[in-house]
Amino acid sequence: MESTGNHNPKRQRTVFLTVFGFLVLLTGLSFWVANSWIMEDRMIGWAVMLGISACKAMLVIAFFMHLWWESSWKYALTIPALFMGSMLVLLLVPDIGMRTDHYPKTRERLSPQAVTVPEATGNVSSSQDRTKS
Amino acid sequence: MAPQQTNSKPSDDAKEQPAPLVYQRAMPMSRGKLAIWLFLSTEIMFFTALIGTYIVLRFGAPEGSWPTPAQVGVMEWLGAINTFVLICSSVTIVFAYESAKSDRIRAARGWLLVTTLLAFGFLGVKGIEYASKYSHGLYPQSPRSLLHDRSDVYYLSHFSLQLKQRIAELEDQKTPTDHHDPATLETLYLIQSGMLNWTENKVGVSNDPNMKRLALESFAHQIHPLADRPDIDKYLADERADLEEQQQTIAPQFSDLESKLEAAQKQISQLSDSIAKLESNRKSKPNVNGDFPPPTEIEQKNKAQLEDAEKTAKDATESISLLKQQMNPIERRLEAQSRFNQFEDGINEHFHLKLPMVIPNGNTWANTYFMLTGFHALHVVIGIFVFLILLPLELDRKRAKVMENVGLYWHFVDIVWIFLFPMIYLF
């Protein structure tokens, strides 16, 4: 019933400190990934970093939040919620995630050409042009 | 519906008393814990959607079209410190719970106090970051933020509007303050004439779309550079050489006209002197009728010459003012270039001007950054409130359950940050 009741406190403390050590280590690892050759393909680098974050999250959930020692209600409360959130996000992928897949190159480089500045004819600028609004 | 007695079970109701209502626990845990877990599962949905949306936006942005942490002044080490702080606080809240469970009240309170201090530390670092974002103008604004996706005419017009407003504000200030000295006003005038008007002119006059693009991009680059741009450096150097050449061709014309004007003015003064003398001579000798003798031939000739000289002088003055009109923008442009080219961090940054700048997807970045970190910071603030309520209480075995629930919430806050850290600081 009590989440971690059966364990002896000293052992518990070792578990928590070990988890803490792993969390710090994994943070350092994602820092390393961000500045390493893995980032040559940035998508892979990001995926690796998110994977590391997922590992850290699992460690926190399993040990600090005691889900490792809980009964199976934990699945009922967490997995559907995660699924709902992910579905919302996946719905964005076609329109937002792939928004620039088919841009022509000109759209990235050139500003709209039809628009011009109307009052710009010849010598308009001078130091006396100090405009007050 | 009225209750109807059926013949099949006539005596059941009469015999059976309603059973006393007994709550059966559906799950092997306290109601408080169930409630906090239900709350956390809605939080999972909330933050999965929020973080996932950021990931979709970020993964979908082509290379170079999303600000790097360095471009928006996000410092990796600050994020790393905050990550460490939150991980530590996660451990301390676990220790606080374990101490409360085994009735070590003082230890529980001590660990909770450490957790609270770490949470304040986190908010402090966050505050430093937010302040730096604010001082650089990197935040959402209504009706429009200072961040533009591309250097186009809309950017120029927004820039122009903001610059005019800023100049008007400074002109209205009677005494200069620490932030706005007279030099700032001069700088703004120079930006207006030597950069903004020049670029507007260039964009309006040029028919070459590439030229327009370069003019606009070099303007945006000088206001807020994002990366080294050799093409812009070359464009500006070429422009400078061209302008200096123009200046050199105009300069002799200018001195020619000035000497012409000087000669004409000298002639005018001589002629008017002699005319005055001749006239006074003539007028000193009136004839019998009291009339003056008619002007002599010399006097008439002088007058005609005077008219000619005056015309020459007028023409020269007009030409000089025309040339000046032509020279002025060139001079202002050259002055602006020689003054501003040296600033590698850009004019905006160097003078703390907070004028509109071009950062591709900068506005989306600012929105998502403040949305994500803001909601997270809000959770930290709520956590701190709860800690402060718990701190004065006796944190014994009876309150261990409350401590556990608070701990669950706090670990969730930590998990959210675990995902935010690489996304915001390392991507």
PDB file of C-alpha atoms in Angstrom, chain A:
ATOM      1  CA  MET A   1       0.000   0.000   0.000  1.00  0.00           C
ATOM      2  CA  GLU A   2       2.469   2.645   1.094  1.00  0.00           C
ATOM      3  CA  SER A   3       4.581   3.301  -1.865  1.00  0.00           C
ATOM      4  CA  THR A   4       8.061   2.620  -0.575  1.00  0.00           C
ATOM      5  CA  GLY A   5       7.186   1.325   2.830  1.00  0.00           C
ATOM      6  CA  ASN A   6       8.848  -2.032   2.560  1.00  0.00           C
ATOM      7  CA  HIS A   7      12.306  -0.674   1.940  1.00  0.00           C
ATOM      8  CA  ASN A   8      14.819   0.178   4.540  1.00  0.00           C
ATOM      9  CA  PRO A   9      15.618   3.886   4.731  1.00  0.00           C
ATOM     10  CA  LYS A  10      19.370   3.531   4.236  1.00  0.00           C
ATOM     11  CA  ARG A  11      18.877   1.549   1.067  1.00  0.00           C
ATOM     12  CA  GLN A  12      16.329   4.133  -0.067  1.00  0.00           C
ATOM     13  CA  ARG A  13      18.815   6.929   0.427  1.00  0.00           C
ATOM     14  CA  THR A  14      21.417   5.099  -1.671  1.00  0.00           C
ATOM     15  CA  VAL A  15      18.849   4.611  -4.423  1.00  0.00           C
ATOM     16  CA  PHE A  16      17.931   8.304  -4.428  1.00  0.00           C
ATOM     17  CA  LEU A  17      21.544   9.457  -4.451  1.00  0.00           C
ATOM     18  CA  THR A  18      22.362   7.041  -7.279  1.00  0.00           C
ATOM     19  CA  VAL A  19      19.428   8.408  -9.283  1.00  0.00           C
ATOM     20  CA  PHE A  20      20.648  11.931  -8.541  1.00  0.00           C
ATOM     21  CA  GLY A  21      24.100  10.972  -9.815  1.00  0.00           C
ATOM     22  CA  PHE A  22      22.615   9.576 -13.008  1.00  0.00           C
ATOM     23  CA  LEU A  23      20.524  12.723 -13.546  1.00  0.00           C
ATOM     24  CA  VAL A  24      23.594  14.947 -13.273  1.00  0.00           C
ATOM     25  CA  LEU A  25      25.532  12.608 -15.546  1.00  0.00           C
ATOM     26  CA  LEU A  26      22.784  12.578 -18.171  1.00  0.00           C
ATOM     27  CA  THR A  27      22.526  16.394 -18.058  1.00  0.00           C
ATOM     28  CA  GLY A  28      26.249  16.522 -18.754  1.00  0.00           C
ATOM     29  CA  LEU A  29      25.764  14.023 -21.544  1.00  0.00           C
ATOM     30  CA  SER A  30      23.136  16.126 -23.310  1.00  0.00           C
ATOM     31  CA  PHE A  31      25.456  19.124 -22.910  1.00  0.00           C
ATOM     32  CA  TRP A  32      28.193  17.101 -24.570  1.00  0.00           C
ATOM     33  CA  VAL A  33      25.889  15.962 -27.394  1.00  0.00           C
ATOM     34  CA  ALA A  34      24.935  19.596 -28.085  1.00  0.00           C
ATOM     35  CA  ASN A  35      28.597  20.468 -28.727  1.00  0.00           C
ATOM     36  CA  SER A  36      29.732  17.274 -30.397  1.00  0.00           C
ATOM     37  CA  TRP A  37      29.911  15.739 -33.858  1.00  0.00           C
ATOM     38  CA  ILE A  38      26.457  14.246 -33.363  1.00  0.00           C
ATOM     39  CA  MET A  39      25.026  17.692 -34.065  1.00  0.00           C
ATOM     40  CA  GLU A  40      26.374  17.531 -37.623  1.00  0.00           C
ATOM     41  CA  ASP A  41      22.958  16.186 -38.447  1.00  0.00           C
ATOM     42  CA  ARG A  42      20.973  18.386 -36.148  1.00  0.00           C
ATOM     43  CA  MET A  43      17.819  16.267 -36.307  1.00  0.00           C
ATOM     44  CA  ILE A  44      19.746  13.282 -34.955  1.00  0.00           C
ATOM     45  CA  GLY A  45      21.392  15.451 -32.302  1.00  0.00           C
ATOM     46  CA  TRP A  46      18.020  16.786 -31.147  1.00  0.00           C
ATOM     47  CA  ALA A  47      16.495  13.319 -31.122  1.00  0.00           C
ATOM     48  CA  VAL A  48      19.393  12.041 -29.008  1.00  0.00           C
ATOM     49  CA  MET A  49      19.012  14.948 -26.576  1.00  0.00           C
ATOM     50  CA  LEU A  50      15.266  14.365 -26.294  1.00  0.00           C
ATOM     51  CA  GLY A  51      15.986  10.668 -25.715  1.00  0.00           C
ATOM     52  CA  ILE A  52      18.356  11.563 -22.902  1.00  0.00           C
ATOM     53  CA  SER A  53      15.678  13.822 -21.435  1.00  0.00           C
ATOM     54  CA  ALA A  54      13.176  10.981 -21.664  1.00  0.00           C
ATOM     55  CA  CYS A  55      15.604   8.752 -19.749  1.00  0.00           C
ATOM     56  CA  LYS A  56      16.001  11.413 -17.063  1.00  0.00           C
ATOM     57  CA  ALA A  57      12.225  11.813 -16.855  1.00  0.00           C
ATOM     58  CA  MET A  58      11.794   8.048 -16.508  1.00  0.00           C
ATOM     59  CA  LEU A  59      14.338   7.984 -13.676  1.00  0.00           C
ATOM     60  CA  VAL A  60      12.502  10.766 -11.828  1.00  0.00           C
ATOM     61  CA  ILE A  61       9.100   9.157 -12.416  1.00  0.00           C
ATOM     62  CA  ALA A  62      10.235   5.659 -11.464  1.00  0.00           C
ATOM     63  CA  PHE A  63      12.205   6.449  -8.310  1.00  0.00           C
ATOM     64  CA  PHE A  64      11.469   9.951  -7.007  1.00  0.00           C
ATOM     65  CA  MET A  65       7.758   9.596  -7.783  1.00  0.00           C
ATOM     66  CA  HIS A  66       7.842   5.965  -6.574  1.00  0.00           C
ATOM     67  CA  LEU A  67       6.051   4.614  -9.631  1.00  0.00           C
ATOM     68  CA  TRP A  68       8.559   1.735  -9.721  1.00  0.00           C
ATOM     69  CA  TRP A  69       6.981   0.395  -6.544  1.00  0.00           C
ATOM     70  CA  GLU A  70       3.338   1.200  -7.375  1.00  0.00           C
ATOM     71  CA  SER A  71       0.711  -1.222  -8.674  1.00  0.00           C
ATOM     72  CA  SER A  72      -0.673  -1.102 -12.180  1.00  0.00           C
ATOM     73  CA  TRP A  73      -2.991   1.897 -11.690  1.00  0.00           C
ATOM     74  CA  LYS A  74       0.029   3.956 -12.757  1.00  0.00           C
ATOM     75  CA  TYR A  75      -0.474   2.872 -16.374  1.00  0.00           C
ATOM     76  CA  ALA A  76      -4.144   3.857 -16.369  1.00  0.00           C
ATOM     77  CA  LEU A  77      -3.385   7.380 -15.187  1.00  0.00           C
ATOM     78  CA  THR A  78      -0.303   8.217 -17.221  1.00  0.00           C
ATOM     79  CA  ILE A  79      -0.388   6.449 -20.575  1.00  0.00           C
ATOM     80  CA  PRO A  80      -3.791   7.652 -21.874  1.00  0.00           C
ATOM     81  CA  ALA A  81      -2.899  11.206 -20.869  1.00  0.00           C
ATOM     82  CA  LEU A  82       0.417  10.980 -22.693  1.00  0.00           C
ATOM     83  CA  PHE A  83      -1.403   9.531 -25.700  1.00  0.00           C
ATOM     84  CA  MET A  84      -3.956  12.372 -25.769  1.00  0.00           C
ATOM     85  CA  GLY A  85      -1.257  15.030 -25.611  1.00  0.00           C
ATOM     86  CA  SER A  86       0.799  13.330 -28.314  1.00  0.00           C
ATOM     87  CA  MET A  87      -2.181  13.031 -30.665  1.00  0.00           C
ATOM     88  CA  LEU A  88      -2.790  16.782 -30.426  1.00  0.00           C
ATOM     89  CA  VAL A  89       0.826  17.356 -31.327  1.00  0.00           C
ATOM     90  CA  LEU A  90       0.860  14.856 -34.193  1.00  0.00           C
ATOM     91  CA  LEU A  91      -2.124  16.676 -35.726  1.00  0.00           C
ATOM     92  CA  LEU A  92       0.157  19.686 -36.186  1.00  0.00           C
ATOM     93  CA  VAL A  93       2.805  17.828 -38.143  1.00  0.00           C
ATOM     94  CA  PRO A  94       1.345  18.009 -41.673  1.00  0.00           C
ATOM     95  CA  ASP A  95       0.525  21.725 -41.562  1.00  0.00           C
ATOM     96  CA  ILE A  96       3.126  23.106 -39.184  1.00  0.00           C
ATOM     97  CA  GLY A  97       5.959  20.591 -39.101  1.00  0.00           C
ATOM     98  CA  MET A  98       6.140  20.298 -42.878  1.00  0.00           C
ATOM     99  CA  ARG A  99       5.256  23.932 -43.565  1.00  0.00           C
ATOM    100  CA  THR A 100       8.451  24.775 -45.386  1.00  0.00           C
ATOM    101  CA  ASP A 101       9.071  21.493 -47.200  1.00  0.00           C
ATOM    102  CA  HIS A 102       7.804  22.841 -50.507  1.00  0.00           C
ATOM    103  CA  TYR A 103       8.780  26.490 -50.350  1.00  0.00           C
ATOM    104  CA  PRO A 104      10.379  27.722 -53.552  1.00  0.00           C
ATOM    105  CA  LYS A 105      13.879  29.066 -53.004  1.00  0.00           C
ATOM    106  CA  THR A 106      12.815  32.576 -54.037  1.00  0.00           C
ATOM    107  CA  ARG A 107      10.436  32.757 -51.106  1.00  0.00           C
ATOM    108  CA  GLU A 108      13.307  32.288 -48.703  1.00  0.00           C
ATOM    109  CA  ARG A 109      15.542  34.857 -50.356  1.00  0.00           C
ATOM    110  CA  LEU A 110      13.546  37.703 -51.857  1.00  0.00           C
ATOM    111  CA  SER A 111      11.303  40.254 -50.323  1.00  0.00           C
ATOM    112  CA  PRO A 112       8.008  41.079 -52.071  1.00  0.00           C
ATOM    113  CA  GLN A 113       8.893  42.956 -55.220  1.00  0.00           C
ATOM    114  CA  ALA A 114       5.595  44.606 -55.987  1.00  0.00           C
ATOM    115  CA  VAL A 115       5.843  46.890 -52.981  1.00  0.00           C
ATOM    116  CA  THR A 116       7.913  50.048 -53.315  1.00  0.00           C
ATOM    117  CA  VAL A 117       8.408  53.057 -51.125  1.00  0.00           C
ATOM    118  CA  PRO A 118       6.273  55.764 -52.778  1.00  0.00           C
ATOM    119  CA  GLU A 119       7.984  58.917 -51.508  1.00  0.00           C
ATOM    120  CA  ALA A 120      11.472  57.744 -52.373  1.00  0.00           C
ATOM    121  CA  THR A 121      12.275  59.721 -55.529  1.00  0.00           C
ATOM    122  CA  GLY A 122      15.705  61.224 -55.922  1.00  0.00           C
ATOM    123  CA  ASN A 123      17.268  63.095 -53.045  1.00  0.00           C
ATOM    124  CA  VAL A 124      14.941  62.885 -50.126  1.00  0.00           C
ATOM    125  CA  SER A 125      17.364  62.422 -47.321  1.00  0.00           C
ATOM    126  CA  SER A 126      19.195  65.166 -45.586  1.00  0.00           C
ATOM    127  CA  SER A 127      20.098  66.079 -42.079  1.00  0.00           C
ATOM    128  CA  GLN A 128      17.189  68.528 -42.041  1.00  0.00           C
ATOM    129  CA  ASP A 129      14.787  65.626 -42.446  1.00  0.00           C
ATOM    130  CA  ARG A 130      14.396  65.271 -38.731  1.00  0.00           C
ATOM    131  CA  THR A 131      10.830  64.221 -38.612  1.00  0.00           C
ATOM    132  CA  LYS A 132       8.604  64.808 -35.655  1.00  0.00           C
ATOM    133  CA  SER A 133       5.564  62.682 -35.216  1.00  0.00           C
TER     134      SER A 133
END
